[in-house]
Amino acid sequence: MSRSIVALALALAPLAQAQTYLPLEAGKRWTYRQSEEVRTAGAQSSQQGSATLEVLKATQVDGQPAFVLGWRGEEGRAVVSADADRIVVHRSTDERILLPANFADPEQGAKRVEAGTLRVEAYTVGAVERVETPAGAFDAVPVSAAVKSPATTVQVKVYYARGVGPVKFEERIEAPGTSITRTLVLDAPAREPGSTLAPAEEPLEVEEPLEVEEPDEPRAVEEPVSRAPVDLAQLVGAGANADLAPLVRNVEALRTAAEKASGQSVSGTVPDGALLAKGPQGLIVTDDLHHTRITTSTLTVTGSLSHCLVVCSGDVQISGEASHCVIIAGGSVSLAGDMHHTLLVSKGSISAMSELHHCTVVSQGDLSFMGEVHHSTFEVGALSGLGNAHHTVVLNGAALPGRANRAAKAAPALRAVLPLK
């Protein structure tokens, strides 16, 4: 479930006196039918699922009533309160774009909102539309917004029906080489408190914001084997005769430097495997690859990569999962699937649409992530996220908000340990 949808669902829901656009009462929940379509160069995939939005419990903020909302099975929580025409988000456990909305006076809420490197470019309250869902047909008011980060644009539209709540969500994510379209429609009438049709999860406490730690002092790192920029085009052009040994040594030097600077374990051991040399024609993989070393000018993967070394002089697009890999790219990288225990080094921007676990990402470009991030290390240009980050270290940059995240310094920078030409 995308965090940008969650944020806008909470922040754009105005209330009326008798029947509100988002009825708030502890125990209330809405269940949605979800569809997702992912398009990359030469490939397309889709999947179906469900999602449940819940009012977890009542609380108070400065003596006034408020409520804790969240999506079932996800960690993010928000504390909200509302009057007749607006909603206020007092705090949340992850970085979110929060838009004010006033259905009685829509122009009052139509203003730019910024949070970190995310920027709301447009905000519109539309006219009432008839919306068909599995739960029935509703007269709903659409609220739309465009959210931009350095490498990603997100278009979101939420339809609110008075007395019912959000009945439909539409989201389109555009990143280099990848587009994702998600739609959620109300699958059953909103469940009132006390319903036994689906057991409610135990409400989680909303964490207080953590203080951002000051960056650590630079730590000494071992002198890397070679500081000469790695010429990826030359390696790819050499085909089956490519000598990957110097690159492998520099990967190990980068891994050592990252561990010393971040203070946590860093994945990135180069796996053994047969060499698949595709040269300038590029490579499209529609199946799964395991224990393979790949050199290519461009790479598109609709399957999954496991225990692979990827050396690509151009762009990399992965729709499936990547685990226990080392990926070196001279262009941009787009990840639509989850990435686990992987070292990713890129000259271009990186867009991660799903989850990152125990990953190290080093880039001269920007990184934007949409899903959960856990126990990872980043050294990138601009960094933006609509998802939760936990136990994540940002080297030579500002710490991310969230649980046990921090910043540290690496000297020299990791980009200098494995420079790309």
Coordinates of C-alpha atoms in Angstrom, one line a residue:
M1 CA 0.0 0.0 0.0
S2 CA 1.5 3.3 -1.0
R3 CA 2.3 5.9 1.7
S4 CA 1.4 8.8 -0.5
I5 CA -2.2 7.4 -0.8
V6 CA -2.3 7.0 3.0
A7 CA -1.1 10.6 3.6
L8 CA -3.6 12.2 1.2
A9 CA -6.4 10.0 2.5
L10 CA -5.9 11.4 6.0
A11 CA -5.1 15.0 5.1
L12 CA -7.7 15.6 2.5
A13 CA -10.8 14.4 4.3
P14 CA -13.0 17.3 5.4
L15 CA -15.9 16.9 7.9
A16 CA -19.4 18.3 8.0
Q17 CA -21.5 18.7 11.1
A18 CA -24.2 16.0 10.6
Q19 CA -22.7 13.7 8.0
T20 CA -18.9 14.0 7.5
Y21 CA -16.8 13.0 4.6
L22 CA -14.6 10.9 6.9
P23 CA -16.7 9.6 9.9
L24 CA -14.3 9.2 12.8
E25 CA -15.2 6.8 15.5
A26 CA -12.9 4.2 17.2
G27 CA -13.2 0.8 15.5
K28 CA -14.6 2.1 12.2
R29 CA -12.9 0.7 9.1
W30 CA -13.1 0.6 5.3
T31 CA -12.1 -2.3 3.1
Y32 CA -10.9 -1.7 -0.4
R33 CA -10.3 -3.8 -3.5
Q34 CA -6.9 -2.9 -4.8
S35 CA -5.3 -3.3 -8.3
E36 CA -1.8 -2.4 -9.4
E37 CA -0.2 -2.2 -12.9
V38 CA 3.5 -1.8 -13.4
R39 CA 4.9 -0.8 -16.8
T40 CA 8.6 -0.7 -17.7
A41 CA 10.4 -0.7 -21.0
G42 CA 9.0 -3.7 -22.9
A43 CA 7.3 -5.2 -20.0
Q44 CA 4.0 -5.0 -18.0
S45 CA 2.7 -6.8 -14.9
S46 CA -0.4 -6.5 -12.7
Q47 CA -1.6 -7.8 -9.4
Q48 CA -4.8 -7.7 -7.2
G49 CA -5.2 -7.3 -3.5
S50 CA -7.1 -5.7 -0.7
A51 CA -6.4 -3.0 1.9
T52 CA -8.2 -1.9 5.1
L53 CA -8.2 1.7 6.6
E54 CA -9.0 1.8 10.3
V55 CA -9.8 4.3 13.0
L56 CA -7.8 2.5 15.7
K57 CA -8.7 4.5 18.8
A58 CA -9.7 7.8 20.2
T59 CA -7.1 10.1 21.9
Q60 CA -6.7 13.7 22.9
V61 CA -4.4 16.5 21.7
D62 CA -4.1 19.5 23.9
G63 CA -7.3 18.5 25.6
Q64 CA -9.3 18.2 22.4
P65 CA -10.6 14.9 20.9
A66 CA -8.6 13.3 18.1
F67 CA -8.2 9.8 16.5
V68 CA -5.4 7.5 15.5
L69 CA -5.8 6.1 11.9
G70 CA -3.7 3.6 10.0
W71 CA -3.8 0.9 7.3
R72 CA -4.1 -2.7 8.6
G73 CA -0.8 -4.6 8.6
E74 CA 1.3 -1.4 8.2
E75 CA 3.3 0.5 10.8
G76 CA 2.4 4.0 9.8
R77 CA 0.0 5.9 12.1
A78 CA -1.4 9.4 12.2
V79 CA -3.2 11.4 14.9
V80 CA -5.9 13.5 13.4
S81 CA -8.7 15.8 14.5
A82 CA -11.3 17.8 12.6
D83 CA -14.0 20.4 12.7
A84 CA -16.9 20.8 10.3
D85 CA -14.8 21.6 7.2
R86 CA -11.2 20.6 7.8
I87 CA -8.9 18.0 9.2
V88 CA -5.7 18.5 11.2
V89 CA -2.9 15.9 11.3
H90 CA -1.0 16.5 14.6
R91 CA 1.7 14.0 14.1
S92 CA 2.6 10.8 12.3
T93 CA 5.3 8.1 12.5
D94 CA 6.7 8.7 9.0
E95 CA 7.3 11.6 6.6
R96 CA 4.1 12.4 4.8
I97 CA 2.7 15.1 2.6
L98 CA -0.3 16.5 4.5
L99 CA -2.7 18.7 2.6
P100 CA -5.3 21.0 4.2
A101 CA -8.8 20.8 2.7
N102 CA -11.9 22.9 3.2
F103 CA -14.9 21.8 1.2
A104 CA -16.8 24.8 2.2
D105 CA -14.1 27.1 0.8
P106 CA -11.8 24.9 -1.4
E107 CA -9.5 27.8 -2.4
Q108 CA -8.5 28.3 1.2
G109 CA -6.7 25.0 1.3
A110 CA -5.3 25.2 -2.2
K111 CA -1.7 26.1 -1.4
R112 CA 1.7 24.6 -1.9
V113 CA 2.9 22.2 0.9
E114 CA 6.4 21.1 1.2
A115 CA 7.9 18.3 3.4
G116 CA 11.6 17.7 3.0
T117 CA 12.3 17.2 -0.7
L118 CA 8.7 16.4 -1.5
R119 CA 6.6 19.2 -3.0
V120 CA 2.9 19.5 -3.8
E121 CA 2.5 21.2 -7.1
A122 CA -1.2 21.2 -7.6
Y123 CA -4.3 20.8 -5.4
T124 CA -7.9 20.7 -6.7
V125 CA -11.3 20.0 -5.2
G126 CA -13.6 19.0 -8.0
A127 CA -17.3 18.8 -8.6
V128 CA -19.4 15.9 -7.3
E129 CA -19.2 12.8 -9.5
R130 CA -21.0 9.5 -9.5
V131 CA -18.6 6.7 -8.5
E132 CA -19.3 3.0 -9.0
T133 CA -17.7 0.6 -6.6
P134 CA -18.4 -3.0 -5.5
A135 CA -20.0 -1.6 -2.4
G136 CA -22.5 0.5 -4.5
A137 CA -22.7 3.8 -6.3
F138 CA -21.9 7.0 -4.5
D139 CA -22.0 10.8 -5.1
A140 CA -18.4 11.7 -4.2
V141 CA -16.2 14.8 -4.3
P142 CA -12.8 14.2 -6.0
V143 CA -9.7 15.8 -4.4
S144 CA -6.5 15.6 -6.5
A145 CA -2.9 16.5 -5.9
A146 CA 0.5 16.2 -7.7
V147 CA 3.4 15.4 -5.5
K148 CA 6.9 15.8 -6.8
S149 CA 10.3 14.6 -5.5
P150 CA 13.6 14.9 -7.3
A151 CA 13.2 11.6 -9.2
T152 CA 9.5 10.8 -9.0
T153 CA 6.1 12.4 -9.7
V154 CA 2.9 11.1 -8.0
Q155 CA -0.6 12.0 -9.2
V156 CA -3.3 11.2 -6.6
K157 CA -7.0 11.5 -6.6
V158 CA -9.3 10.6 -3.7
Y159 CA -13.1 10.5 -3.9
Y160 CA -15.0 11.3 -0.7
A161 CA -18.8 10.5 -0.2
R162 CA -20.6 12.3 2.6
G163 CA -21.5 10.0 5.4
V164 CA -19.4 7.2 4.0
G165 CA -15.8 8.3 3.7
P166 CA -13.2 7.7 1.0
V167 CA -14.8 5.4 -1.6
K168 CA -12.1 5.4 -4.3
F169 CA -8.3 6.1 -4.6
E170 CA -6.4 6.6 -7.8
E171 CA -2.6 6.9 -7.9
R172 CA -0.1 7.1 -10.7
I173 CA 3.7 7.1 -10.0
E174 CA 6.1 8.2 -12.8
A175 CA 9.8 7.5 -12.4
P176 CA 12.6 7.1 -14.9
G177 CA 11.7 4.1 -17.1
T178 CA 8.8 3.0 -14.9
S179 CA 5.2 3.9 -14.3
I180 CA 2.9 2.4 -11.6
T181 CA -0.9 2.8 -11.5
R182 CA -2.8 1.8 -8.4
T183 CA -6.6 1.9 -7.8
L184 CA -8.6 1.2 -4.6
V185 CA -12.4 1.0 -4.6
L186 CA -14.6 0.4 -1.6
D187 CA -15.3 -3.3 -1.5
A188 CA -17.9 -3.3 1.2
P189 CA -19.9 -0.8 3.2
A190 CA -17.8 0.9 5.9
R191 CA -17.8 -1.3 9.0
E192 CA -19.2 0.3 12.1
P193 CA -17.6 -0.2 15.5
G194 CA -18.4 -3.6 17.0
S195 CA -18.7 -5.4 13.7
T196 CA -17.5 -9.0 13.9
L197 CA -17.0 -9.5 10.1
A198 CA -13.3 -8.8 10.4
P199 CA -11.3 -8.7 13.7
A200 CA -9.6 -5.3 14.3
E201 CA -5.9 -5.3 15.0
E202 CA -4.6 -4.2 18.4
P203 CA -4.0 -0.4 18.1
L204 CA -0.4 0.6 18.1
E205 CA 0.8 3.6 20.1
V206 CA 1.9 6.6 18.0
E207 CA 5.6 7.3 18.6
E208 CA 6.7 10.8 19.6
P209 CA 9.0 12.3 17.0
L210 CA 12.6 11.3 17.6
E211 CA 15.3 13.9 17.9
V212 CA 17.7 13.9 15.0
E213 CA 21.2 12.8 16.0
E214 CA 24.1 14.9 15.1
P215 CA 26.4 13.4 12.4
D216 CA 29.2 11.3 13.8
E217 CA 32.8 12.5 13.4
P218 CA 34.5 11.2 10.3
R219 CA 36.0 7.7 10.8
A220 CA 39.2 6.6 9.2
V221 CA 38.7 4.1 6.4
E222 CA 41.2 1.9 4.6
E223 CA 42.7 3.3 1.5
P224 CA 40.8 1.7 -1.4
V225 CA 42.6 -0.5 -3.9
S226 CA 42.3 2.0 -6.7
R227 CA 40.7 5.5 -7.1
A228 CA 40.7 5.4 -10.9
P229 CA 37.1 5.8 -12.2
V230 CA 35.6 2.5 -13.4
D231 CA 34.9 2.7 -17.1
L232 CA 31.7 0.8 -17.3
A233 CA 31.4 1.3 -21.1
Q234 CA 34.8 -0.3 -21.6
L235 CA 34.0 -3.2 -19.3
V236 CA 30.7 -3.9 -21.2
G237 CA 32.4 -3.5 -24.5
A238 CA 35.0 -6.1 -23.7
G239 CA 32.2 -8.7 -23.6
A240 CA 33.4 -12.2 -22.5
N241 CA 36.9 -10.8 -22.1
A242 CA 36.0 -8.3 -19.5
D243 CA 38.4 -8.3 -16.5
L244 CA 36.1 -7.8 -13.5
A245 CA 38.7 -8.4 -10.8
P246 CA 39.6 -4.7 -10.2
L247 CA 35.9 -3.8 -10.0
V248 CA 35.4 -6.6 -7.5
R249 CA 38.3 -5.4 -5.3
N250 CA 36.8 -1.9 -5.3
V251 CA 33.4 -3.2 -4.3
E252 CA 35.0 -4.9 -1.3
A253 CA 36.8 -1.7 -0.4
L254 CA 33.5 0.2 -0.6
R255 CA 31.8 -2.4 1.5
T256 CA 34.5 -2.1 4.2
A257 CA 34.3 1.7 4.1
A258 CA 30.5 1.7 4.4
E259 CA 30.6 -0.7 7.4
K260 CA 33.1 1.5 9.2
A261 CA 31.3 4.7 8.5
S262 CA 27.8 3.5 9.3
G263 CA 28.6 1.1 12.2
Q264 CA 26.3 -1.6 10.8
S265 CA 26.6 -4.6 8.6
V266 CA 26.7 -3.9 4.9
S267 CA 25.6 -6.4 2.2
G268 CA 27.6 -6.5 -1.0
T269 CA 29.7 -9.6 -1.4
V270 CA 30.2 -10.2 -5.1
P271 CA 28.7 -13.6 -5.9
D272 CA 30.3 -16.2 -8.1
G273 CA 28.6 -17.3 -11.3
A274 CA 28.9 -17.7 -15.0
L275 CA 29.4 -14.5 -17.1
L276 CA 26.5 -13.4 -19.3
A277 CA 28.0 -10.7 -21.6
K278 CA 25.4 -9.0 -23.8
G279 CA 27.5 -5.9 -24.8
P280 CA 25.9 -2.9 -26.5
Q281 CA 22.7 -4.6 -27.5
G282 CA 21.3 -4.6 -24.0
L283 CA 19.5 -7.4 -22.1
I284 CA 15.8 -8.1 -21.4
V285 CA 15.2 -10.9 -18.8
T286 CA 11.7 -12.3 -18.5
D287 CA 12.6 -15.1 -16.2
D288 CA 14.6 -15.4 -12.9
L289 CA 18.4 -15.3 -12.8
H290 CA 20.5 -16.8 -10.1
H291 CA 24.3 -16.8 -9.5
T292 CA 25.1 -14.9 -12.7
R293 CA 27.5 -12.2 -13.6
I294 CA 26.0 -9.8 -16.2
T295 CA 27.7 -7.1 -18.3
T296 CA 25.3 -5.1 -20.6
S297 CA 24.6 -1.7 -21.8
T298 CA 21.0 -1.7 -20.6
L299 CA 19.1 -4.1 -18.4
T300 CA 15.3 -4.8 -18.1
V301 CA 14.2 -7.5 -15.7
T302 CA 10.6 -8.7 -15.3
G303 CA 11.6 -11.7 -13.3
S304 CA 13.9 -11.6 -10.3
L305 CA 17.6 -11.5 -9.6
S306 CA 19.3 -13.5 -6.8
H307 CA 23.0 -13.6 -6.0
C308 CA 23.9 -11.8 -9.2
L309 CA 26.6 -9.2 -10.2
V310 CA 25.2 -6.6 -12.6
V311 CA 27.6 -4.3 -14.5
C312 CA 25.5 -2.0 -16.7
S313 CA 26.8 1.1 -18.6
G314 CA 23.3 2.5 -19.0
D315 CA 19.9 2.2 -17.2
V316 CA 18.6 -0.6 -15.1
Q317 CA 14.9 -1.5 -14.7
I318 CA 13.8 -4.3 -12.4
S319 CA 10.1 -5.2 -12.0
G320 CA 10.7 -8.3 -9.8
E321 CA 12.7 -8.8 -6.7
A322 CA 16.5 -8.3 -6.3
S323 CA 18.2 -10.1 -3.4
H324 CA 21.9 -10.7 -2.4
C325 CA 23.1 -8.8 -5.5
V326 CA 25.7 -6.2 -6.4
I327 CA 24.4 -3.8 -9.0
I328 CA 26.7 -1.2 -10.7
A329 CA 24.9 1.1 -13.1
G330 CA 26.1 4.0 -15.2
G331 CA 22.6 5.4 -15.7
S332 CA 19.4 5.5 -13.7
V333 CA 17.9 2.6 -11.7
S334 CA 14.2 1.9 -11.3
L335 CA 13.0 -0.8 -8.9
A336 CA 9.4 -1.8 -8.9
G337 CA 9.9 -4.9 -6.7
D338 CA 11.5 -5.4 -3.3
M339 CA 15.3 -5.3 -2.8
H340 CA 17.1 -7.3 0.0
H341 CA 20.7 -7.5 1.1
T342 CA 22.0 -5.8 -2.1
L343 CA 24.6 -3.2 -2.8
L344 CA 23.6 -0.7 -5.5
V345 CA 26.0 1.9 -7.0
S346 CA 24.7 4.2 -9.6
K347 CA 25.7 7.4 -11.5
G348 CA 22.0 8.3 -12.1
S349 CA 18.9 8.7 -10.1
I350 CA 17.3 5.8 -8.2
S351 CA 13.6 5.2 -7.8
A352 CA 12.5 2.4 -5.4
M353 CA 8.8 1.7 -5.6
S354 CA 8.7 -1.1 -3.0
E355 CA 10.7 -2.2 0.1
L356 CA 14.4 -2.0 0.8
H357 CA 15.8 -4.2 3.5
H358 CA 19.5 -4.4 4.5
C359 CA 20.6 -2.6 1.4
T360 CA 23.4 -0.1 0.7
V361 CA 22.7 2.5 -1.9
V362 CA 25.5 4.8 -3.3
S363 CA 24.6 7.3 -6.0
Q364 CA 25.8 10.5 -7.6
G365 CA 22.1 11.1 -8.3
D366 CA 18.9 11.3 -6.1
L367 CA 17.1 8.5 -4.4
S368 CA 13.3 8.4 -3.9
F369 CA 11.6 5.5 -2.1
M370 CA 7.9 4.7 -1.8
G371 CA 7.9 1.6 0.5
E372 CA 9.4 0.5 3.8
V373 CA 13.2 0.9 4.4
H374 CA 14.9 -1.2 7.1
H375 CA 18.5 -1.5 8.2
S376 CA 20.0 0.2 5.2
T377 CA 22.8 2.7 4.4
F378 CA 22.5 5.5 1.9
E379 CA 25.0 8.0 0.4
V380 CA 23.1 9.8 -2.4
G381 CA 22.3 13.3 -3.7
A382 CA 18.8 14.4 -2.7
L383 CA 16.8 11.9 -0.6
S384 CA 13.0 11.7 -0.5
G385 CA 10.6 9.2 0.8
L386 CA 6.9 8.5 1.2
G387 CA 7.5 5.4 3.2
N388 CA 8.7 4.5 6.7
A389 CA 12.4 4.2 7.4
H390 CA 13.8 2.4 10.4
H391 CA 17.4 1.7 11.5
T392 CA 18.7 3.5 8.4
V393 CA 22.0 5.5 8.2
V394 CA 22.4 8.4 5.8
L395 CA 26.1 9.1 5.1
N396 CA 27.2 12.7 4.5
G397 CA 23.6 13.9 4.7
A398 CA 20.7 14.5 7.1
A399 CA 19.1 11.7 9.1
L400 CA 15.7 10.5 8.0
P401 CA 12.7 10.8 10.4
G402 CA 11.6 7.6 12.0
R403 CA 12.7 4.9 14.5
A404 CA 16.5 4.7 15.2
N405 CA 17.5 6.5 12.0
R406 CA 20.7 8.5 12.1
A407 CA 23.3 10.4 10.1
A408 CA 27.1 9.8 9.9
K409 CA 30.1 11.0 8.0
A410 CA 32.2 8.9 5.6
A411 CA 35.7 10.3 4.7
P412 CA 36.4 9.8 2.0
A413 CA 32.9 9.6 0.6
L414 CA 31.8 6.2 -0.7
R415 CA 31.4 7.7 -4.2
A416 CA 35.2 8.3 -4.1
V417 CA 35.9 4.7 -3.1
L418 CA 34.1 3.3 -6.2
P419 CA 34.0 6.2 -8.7
L420 CA 32.1 5.5 -12.0
K421 CA 33.1 6.9 -15.4

